mmCIF file of N, CA and C in Angstrom:
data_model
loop_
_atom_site.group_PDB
_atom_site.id
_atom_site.type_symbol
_atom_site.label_atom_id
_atom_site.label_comp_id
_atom_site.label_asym_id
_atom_site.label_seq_id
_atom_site.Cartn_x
_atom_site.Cartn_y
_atom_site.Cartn_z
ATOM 1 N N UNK K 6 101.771 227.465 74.772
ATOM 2 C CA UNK K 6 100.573 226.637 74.763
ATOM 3 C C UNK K 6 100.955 225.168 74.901
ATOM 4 N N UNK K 7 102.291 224.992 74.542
ATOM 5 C CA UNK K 7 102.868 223.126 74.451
ATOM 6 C C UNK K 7 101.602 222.489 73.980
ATOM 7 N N UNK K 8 100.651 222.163 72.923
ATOM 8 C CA UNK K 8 100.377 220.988 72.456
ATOM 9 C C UNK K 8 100.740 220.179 72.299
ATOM 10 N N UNK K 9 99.823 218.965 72.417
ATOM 11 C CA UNK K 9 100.825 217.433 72.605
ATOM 12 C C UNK K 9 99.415 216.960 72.487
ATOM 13 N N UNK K 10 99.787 215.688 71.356
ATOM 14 C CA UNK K 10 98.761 214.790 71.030
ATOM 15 C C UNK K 10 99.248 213.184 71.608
ATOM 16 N N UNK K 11 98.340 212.736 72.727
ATOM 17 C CA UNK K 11 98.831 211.261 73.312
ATOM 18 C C UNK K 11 98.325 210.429 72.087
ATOM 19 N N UNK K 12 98.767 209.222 72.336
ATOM 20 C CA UNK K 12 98.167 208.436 71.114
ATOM 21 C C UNK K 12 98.320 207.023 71.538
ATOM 22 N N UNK K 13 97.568 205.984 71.715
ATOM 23 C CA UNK K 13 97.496 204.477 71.732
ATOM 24 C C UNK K 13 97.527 204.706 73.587
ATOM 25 N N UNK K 14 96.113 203.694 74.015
ATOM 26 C CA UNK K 14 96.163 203.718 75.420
ATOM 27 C C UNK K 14 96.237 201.852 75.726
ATOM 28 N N UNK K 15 95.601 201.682 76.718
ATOM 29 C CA UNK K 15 95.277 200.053 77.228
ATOM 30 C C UNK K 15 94.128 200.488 76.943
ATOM 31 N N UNK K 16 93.659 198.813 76.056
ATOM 32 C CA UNK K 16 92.159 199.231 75.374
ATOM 33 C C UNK K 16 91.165 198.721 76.459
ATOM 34 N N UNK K 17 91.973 198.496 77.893
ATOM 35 C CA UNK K 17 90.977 198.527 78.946
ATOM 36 C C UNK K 17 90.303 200.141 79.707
ATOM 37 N N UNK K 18 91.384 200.894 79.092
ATOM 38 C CA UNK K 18 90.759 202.519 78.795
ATOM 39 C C UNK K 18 89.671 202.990 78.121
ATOM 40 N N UNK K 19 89.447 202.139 76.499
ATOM 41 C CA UNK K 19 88.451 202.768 76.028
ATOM 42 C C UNK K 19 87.927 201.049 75.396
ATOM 43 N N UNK K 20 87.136 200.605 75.810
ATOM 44 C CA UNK K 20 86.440 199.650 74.725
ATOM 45 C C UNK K 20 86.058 199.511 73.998
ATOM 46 N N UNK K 21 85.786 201.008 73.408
ATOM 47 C CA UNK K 21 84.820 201.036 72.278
ATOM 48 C C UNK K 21 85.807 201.356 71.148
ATOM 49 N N UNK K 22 87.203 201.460 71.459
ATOM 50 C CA UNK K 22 88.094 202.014 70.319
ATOM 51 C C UNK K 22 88.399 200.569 69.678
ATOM 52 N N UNK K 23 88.989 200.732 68.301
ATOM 53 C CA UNK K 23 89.279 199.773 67.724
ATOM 54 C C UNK K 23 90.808 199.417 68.612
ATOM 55 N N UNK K 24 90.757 198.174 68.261
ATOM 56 C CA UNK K 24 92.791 197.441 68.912
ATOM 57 C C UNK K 24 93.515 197.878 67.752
ATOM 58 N N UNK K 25 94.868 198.146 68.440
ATOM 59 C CA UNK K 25 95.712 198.302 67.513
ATOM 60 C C UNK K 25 96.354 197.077 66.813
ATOM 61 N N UNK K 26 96.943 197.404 65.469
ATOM 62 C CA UNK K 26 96.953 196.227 64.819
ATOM 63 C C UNK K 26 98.456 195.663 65.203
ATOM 64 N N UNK K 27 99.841 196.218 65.563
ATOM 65 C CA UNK K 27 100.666 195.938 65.646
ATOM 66 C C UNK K 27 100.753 195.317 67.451
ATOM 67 N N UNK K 28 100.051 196.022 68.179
ATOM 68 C CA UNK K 28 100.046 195.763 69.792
ATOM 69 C C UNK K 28 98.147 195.362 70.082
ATOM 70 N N UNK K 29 98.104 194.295 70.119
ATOM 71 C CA UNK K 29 96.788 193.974 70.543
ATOM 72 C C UNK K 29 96.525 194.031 72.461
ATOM 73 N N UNK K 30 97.366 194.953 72.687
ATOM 74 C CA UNK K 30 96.664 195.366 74.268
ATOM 75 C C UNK K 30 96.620 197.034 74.234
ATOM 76 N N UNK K 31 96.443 197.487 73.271
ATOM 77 C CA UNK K 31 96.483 198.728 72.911
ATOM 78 C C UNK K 31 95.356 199.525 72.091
ATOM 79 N N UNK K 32 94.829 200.264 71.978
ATOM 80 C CA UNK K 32 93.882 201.016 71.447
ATOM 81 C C UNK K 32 94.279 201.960 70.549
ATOM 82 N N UNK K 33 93.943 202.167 69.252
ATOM 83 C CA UNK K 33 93.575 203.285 68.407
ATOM 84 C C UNK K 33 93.086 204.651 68.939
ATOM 85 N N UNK K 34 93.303 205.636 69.807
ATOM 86 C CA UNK K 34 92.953 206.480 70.213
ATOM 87 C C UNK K 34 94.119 207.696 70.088
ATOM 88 N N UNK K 35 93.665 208.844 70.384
ATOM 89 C CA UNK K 35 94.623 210.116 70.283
ATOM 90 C C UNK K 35 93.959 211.047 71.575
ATOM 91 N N UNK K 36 94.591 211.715 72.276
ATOM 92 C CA UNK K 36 94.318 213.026 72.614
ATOM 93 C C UNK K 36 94.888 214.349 72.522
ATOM 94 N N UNK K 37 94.189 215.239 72.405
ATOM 95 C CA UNK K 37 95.430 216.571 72.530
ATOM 96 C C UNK K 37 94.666 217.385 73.590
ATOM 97 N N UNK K 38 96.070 217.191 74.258
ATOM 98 C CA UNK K 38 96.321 218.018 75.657
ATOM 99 C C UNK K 38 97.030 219.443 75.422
ATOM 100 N N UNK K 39 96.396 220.198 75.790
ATOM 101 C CA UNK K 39 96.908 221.605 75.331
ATOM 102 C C UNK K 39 96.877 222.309 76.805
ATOM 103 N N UNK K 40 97.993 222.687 77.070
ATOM 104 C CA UNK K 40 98.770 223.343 78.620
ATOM 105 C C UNK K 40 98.293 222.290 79.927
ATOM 106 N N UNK K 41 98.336 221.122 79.152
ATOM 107 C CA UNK K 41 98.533 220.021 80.514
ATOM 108 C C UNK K 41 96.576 219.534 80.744
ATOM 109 N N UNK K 42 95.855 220.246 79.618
ATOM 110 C CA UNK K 42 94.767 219.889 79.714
ATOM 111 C C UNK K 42 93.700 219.461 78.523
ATOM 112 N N UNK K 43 93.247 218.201 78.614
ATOM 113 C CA UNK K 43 92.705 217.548 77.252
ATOM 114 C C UNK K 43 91.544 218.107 76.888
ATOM 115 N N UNK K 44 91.845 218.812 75.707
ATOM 116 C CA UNK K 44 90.543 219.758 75.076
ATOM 117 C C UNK K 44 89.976 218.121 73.787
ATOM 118 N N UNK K 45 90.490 217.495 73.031
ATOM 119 C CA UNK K 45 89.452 216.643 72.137
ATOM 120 C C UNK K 45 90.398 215.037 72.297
ATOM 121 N N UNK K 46 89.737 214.900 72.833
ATOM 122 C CA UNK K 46 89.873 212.988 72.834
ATOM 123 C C UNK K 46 88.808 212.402 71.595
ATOM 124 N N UNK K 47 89.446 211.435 70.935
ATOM 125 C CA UNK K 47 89.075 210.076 69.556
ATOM 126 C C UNK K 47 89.445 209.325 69.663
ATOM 127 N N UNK K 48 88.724 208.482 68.605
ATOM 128 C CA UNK K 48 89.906 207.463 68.509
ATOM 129 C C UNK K 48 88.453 206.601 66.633
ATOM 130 N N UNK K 49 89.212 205.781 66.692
ATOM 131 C CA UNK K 49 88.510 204.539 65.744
ATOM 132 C C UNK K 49 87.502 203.936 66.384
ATOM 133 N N UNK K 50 85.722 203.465 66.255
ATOM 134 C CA UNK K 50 84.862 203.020 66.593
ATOM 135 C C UNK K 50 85.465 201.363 66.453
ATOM 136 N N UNK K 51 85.320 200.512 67.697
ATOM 137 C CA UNK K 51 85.407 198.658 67.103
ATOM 138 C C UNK K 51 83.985 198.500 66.768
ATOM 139 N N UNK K 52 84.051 197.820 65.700
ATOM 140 C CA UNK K 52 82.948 197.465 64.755
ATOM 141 C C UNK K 52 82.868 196.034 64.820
ATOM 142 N N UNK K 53 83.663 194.975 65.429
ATOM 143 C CA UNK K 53 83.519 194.004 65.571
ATOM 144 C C UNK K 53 82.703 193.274 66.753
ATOM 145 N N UNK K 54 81.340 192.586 66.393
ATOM 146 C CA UNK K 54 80.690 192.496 67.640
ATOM 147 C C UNK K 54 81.275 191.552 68.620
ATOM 148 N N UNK K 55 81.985 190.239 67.825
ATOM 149 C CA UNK K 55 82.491 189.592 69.128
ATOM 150 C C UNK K 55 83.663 190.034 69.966
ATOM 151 N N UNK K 56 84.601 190.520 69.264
ATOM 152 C CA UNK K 56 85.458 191.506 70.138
ATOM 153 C C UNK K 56 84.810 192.544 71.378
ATOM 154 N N UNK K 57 83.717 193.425 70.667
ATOM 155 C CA UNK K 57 83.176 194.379 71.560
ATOM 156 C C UNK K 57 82.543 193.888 72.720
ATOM 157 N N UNK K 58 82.116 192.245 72.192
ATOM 158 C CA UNK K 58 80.631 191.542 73.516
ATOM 159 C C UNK K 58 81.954 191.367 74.366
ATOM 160 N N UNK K 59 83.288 190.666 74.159
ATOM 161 C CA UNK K 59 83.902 189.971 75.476
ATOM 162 C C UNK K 59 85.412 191.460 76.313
ATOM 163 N N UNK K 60 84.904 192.795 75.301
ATOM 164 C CA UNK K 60 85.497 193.902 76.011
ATOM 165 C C UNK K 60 84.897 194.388 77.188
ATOM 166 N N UNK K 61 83.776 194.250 76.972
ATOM 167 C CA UNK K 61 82.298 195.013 78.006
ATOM 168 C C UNK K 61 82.365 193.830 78.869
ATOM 169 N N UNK K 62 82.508 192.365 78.891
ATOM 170 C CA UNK K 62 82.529 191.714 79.475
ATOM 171 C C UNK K 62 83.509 191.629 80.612
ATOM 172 N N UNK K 63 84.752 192.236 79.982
ATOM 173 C CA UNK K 63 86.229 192.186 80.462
ATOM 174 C C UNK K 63 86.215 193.544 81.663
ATOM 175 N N UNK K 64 85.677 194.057 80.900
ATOM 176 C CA UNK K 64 85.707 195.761 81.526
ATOM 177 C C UNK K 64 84.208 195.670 82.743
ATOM 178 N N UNK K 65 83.474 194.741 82.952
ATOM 179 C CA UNK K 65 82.170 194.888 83.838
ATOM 180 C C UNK K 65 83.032 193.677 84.699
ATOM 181 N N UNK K 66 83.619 192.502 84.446
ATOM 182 C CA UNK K 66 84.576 191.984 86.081
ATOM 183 C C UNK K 66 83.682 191.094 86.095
ATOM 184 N N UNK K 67 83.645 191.522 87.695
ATOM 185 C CA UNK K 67 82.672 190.567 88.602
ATOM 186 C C UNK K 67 81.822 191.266 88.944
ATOM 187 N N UNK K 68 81.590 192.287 88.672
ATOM 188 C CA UNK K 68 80.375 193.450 89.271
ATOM 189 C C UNK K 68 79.250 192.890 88.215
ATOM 190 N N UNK K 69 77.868 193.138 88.309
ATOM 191 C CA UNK K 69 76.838 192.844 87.886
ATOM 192 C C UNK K 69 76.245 193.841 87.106
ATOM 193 N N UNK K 70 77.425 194.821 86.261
ATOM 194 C CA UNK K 70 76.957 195.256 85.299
ATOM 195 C C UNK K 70 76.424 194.987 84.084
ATOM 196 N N UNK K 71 75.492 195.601 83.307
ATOM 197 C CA UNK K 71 74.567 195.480 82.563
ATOM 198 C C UNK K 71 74.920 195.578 81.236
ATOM 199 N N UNK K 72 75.172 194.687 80.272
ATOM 200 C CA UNK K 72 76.040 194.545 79.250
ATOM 201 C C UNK K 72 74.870 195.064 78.447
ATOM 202 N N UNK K 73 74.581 196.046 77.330
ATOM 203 C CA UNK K 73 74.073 197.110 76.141
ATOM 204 C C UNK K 73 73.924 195.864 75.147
ATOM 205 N N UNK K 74 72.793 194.764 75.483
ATOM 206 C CA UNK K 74 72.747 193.997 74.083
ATOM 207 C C UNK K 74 72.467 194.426 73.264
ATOM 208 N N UNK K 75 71.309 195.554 73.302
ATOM 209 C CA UNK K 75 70.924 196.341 72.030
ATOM 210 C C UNK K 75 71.894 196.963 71.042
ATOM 211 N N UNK K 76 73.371 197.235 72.197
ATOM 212 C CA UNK K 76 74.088 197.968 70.997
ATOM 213 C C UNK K 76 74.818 196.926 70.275
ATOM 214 N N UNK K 77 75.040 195.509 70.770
ATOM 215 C CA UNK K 77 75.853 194.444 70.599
ATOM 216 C C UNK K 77 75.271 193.857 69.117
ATOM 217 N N UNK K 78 73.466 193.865 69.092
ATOM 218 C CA UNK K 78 72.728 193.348 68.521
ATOM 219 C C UNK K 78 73.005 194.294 67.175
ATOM 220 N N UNK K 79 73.051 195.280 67.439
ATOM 221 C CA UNK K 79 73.485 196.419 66.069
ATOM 222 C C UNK K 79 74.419 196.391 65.605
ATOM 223 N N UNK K 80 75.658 195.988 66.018
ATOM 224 C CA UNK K 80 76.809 195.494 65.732
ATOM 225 C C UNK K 80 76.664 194.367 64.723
ATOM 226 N N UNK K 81 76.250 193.699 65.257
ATOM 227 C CA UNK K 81 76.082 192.271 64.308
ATOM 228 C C UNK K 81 74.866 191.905 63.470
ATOM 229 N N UNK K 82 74.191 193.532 62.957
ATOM 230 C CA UNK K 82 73.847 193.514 61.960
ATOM 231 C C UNK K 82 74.935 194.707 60.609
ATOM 232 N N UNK K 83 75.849 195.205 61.641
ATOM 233 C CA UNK K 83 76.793 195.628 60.262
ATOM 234 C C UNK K 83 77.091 197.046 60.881
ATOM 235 N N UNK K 84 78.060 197.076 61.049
ATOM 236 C CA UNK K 84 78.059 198.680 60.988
ATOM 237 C C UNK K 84 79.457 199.145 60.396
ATOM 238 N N UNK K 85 79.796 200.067 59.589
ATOM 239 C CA UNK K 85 80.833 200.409 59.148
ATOM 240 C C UNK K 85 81.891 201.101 59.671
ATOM 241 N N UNK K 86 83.048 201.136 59.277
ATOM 242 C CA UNK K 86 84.084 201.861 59.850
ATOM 243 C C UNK K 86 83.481 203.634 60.265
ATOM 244 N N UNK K 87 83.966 203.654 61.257
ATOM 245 C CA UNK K 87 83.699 204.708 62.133
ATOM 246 C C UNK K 87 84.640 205.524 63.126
ATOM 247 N N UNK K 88 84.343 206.878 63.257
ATOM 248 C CA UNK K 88 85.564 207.352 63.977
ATOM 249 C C UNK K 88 84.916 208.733 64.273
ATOM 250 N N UNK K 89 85.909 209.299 65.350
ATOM 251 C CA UNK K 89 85.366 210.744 65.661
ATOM 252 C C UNK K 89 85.885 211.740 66.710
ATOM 253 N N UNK K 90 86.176 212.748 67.170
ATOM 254 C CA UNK K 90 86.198 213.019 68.191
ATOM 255 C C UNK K 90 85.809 214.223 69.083
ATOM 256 N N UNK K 91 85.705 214.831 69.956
ATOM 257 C CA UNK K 91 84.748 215.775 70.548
ATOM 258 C C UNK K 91 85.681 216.372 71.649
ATOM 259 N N UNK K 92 85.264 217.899 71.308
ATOM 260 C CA UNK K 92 86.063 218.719 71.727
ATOM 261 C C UNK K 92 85.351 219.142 72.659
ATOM 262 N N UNK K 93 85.932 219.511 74.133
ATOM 263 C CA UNK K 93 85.279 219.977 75.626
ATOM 264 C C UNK K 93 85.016 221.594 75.222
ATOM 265 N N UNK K 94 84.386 222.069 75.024
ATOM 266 C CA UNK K 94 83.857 223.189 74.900
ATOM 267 C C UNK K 94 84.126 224.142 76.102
ATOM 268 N N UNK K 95 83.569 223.193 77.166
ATOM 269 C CA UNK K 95 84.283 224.021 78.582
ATOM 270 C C UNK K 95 85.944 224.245 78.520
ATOM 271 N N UNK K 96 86.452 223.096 78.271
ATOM 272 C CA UNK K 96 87.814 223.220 78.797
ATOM 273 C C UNK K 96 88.560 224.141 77.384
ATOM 274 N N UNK K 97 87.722 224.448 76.516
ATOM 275 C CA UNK K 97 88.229 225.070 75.432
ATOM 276 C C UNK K 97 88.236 226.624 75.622
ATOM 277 N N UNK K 98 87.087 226.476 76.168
ATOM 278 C CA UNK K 98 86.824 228.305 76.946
ATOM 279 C C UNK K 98 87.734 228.575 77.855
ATOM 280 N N UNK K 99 87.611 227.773 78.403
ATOM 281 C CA UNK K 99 88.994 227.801 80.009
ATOM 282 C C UNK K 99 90.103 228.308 79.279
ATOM 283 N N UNK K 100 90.878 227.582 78.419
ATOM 284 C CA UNK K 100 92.323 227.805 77.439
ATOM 285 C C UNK K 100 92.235 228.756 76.866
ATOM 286 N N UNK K 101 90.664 229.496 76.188
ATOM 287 C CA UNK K 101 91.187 230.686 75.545
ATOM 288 C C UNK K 101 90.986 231.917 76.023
ATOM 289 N N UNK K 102 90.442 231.340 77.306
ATOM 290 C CA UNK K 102 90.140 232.539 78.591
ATOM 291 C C UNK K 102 91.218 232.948 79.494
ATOM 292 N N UNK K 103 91.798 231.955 79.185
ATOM 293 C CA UNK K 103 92.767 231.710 80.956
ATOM 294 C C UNK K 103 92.430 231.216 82.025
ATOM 295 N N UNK K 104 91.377 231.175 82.428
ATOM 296 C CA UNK K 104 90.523 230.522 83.337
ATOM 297 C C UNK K 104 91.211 229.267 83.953
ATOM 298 N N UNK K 105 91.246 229.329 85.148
ATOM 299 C CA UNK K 105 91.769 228.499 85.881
ATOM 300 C C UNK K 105 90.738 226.780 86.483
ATOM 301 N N UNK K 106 89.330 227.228 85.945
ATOM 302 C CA UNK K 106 88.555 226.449 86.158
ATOM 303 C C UNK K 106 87.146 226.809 86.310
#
């Protein structure tokens, strides 16, 4: 089966993960890849709104994407440490099926 859990990406991968505290171009995240295929990706929620407003900023460029004030606005009324992660249900069936796809 080789399981293997990745761990810490470029937090231009996930924005919404918290930074890591020792490497600030790095993300709090994990995956486990099981036979070369990622059944549950997580990581730590960033709870910090000004960090999160100039990630979405960083991550939308020059394109005229549409920055989520509403979620920005919720942010900076409080939100607590948070975390989680979610398992592909498909790709979980696939692995205990054999299923090639």
């Amino acid at each position: 089966i080789d399981p293997l859990f990745v761990t810490h990406c470029p937090k231009e991968l996930v924005p919404l993960a918290k930074q890591n505290r020792e490497d600030n171009s790095l993300v709090d995240v994990f995956e486990l890849i099981i036979n070369g295929v990622e059944i549950a990706p997580g990581y730590t929620e960033l709870n910090d709104p000004l960090v999160q407003r100039q990630r979405l900023y960083e991550q939308a460029g020059e394109e005229t994407q549409k920055i989520d004030e509403e979620f920005l606005l919720a942010l900076e009324h409080g939100m607590p440490p948070a975390g989680g992660f979610g398992i592909g249900i498909d790709r979980l069936s696939m692995l205990l099926t054999g299923a090639e796809s």
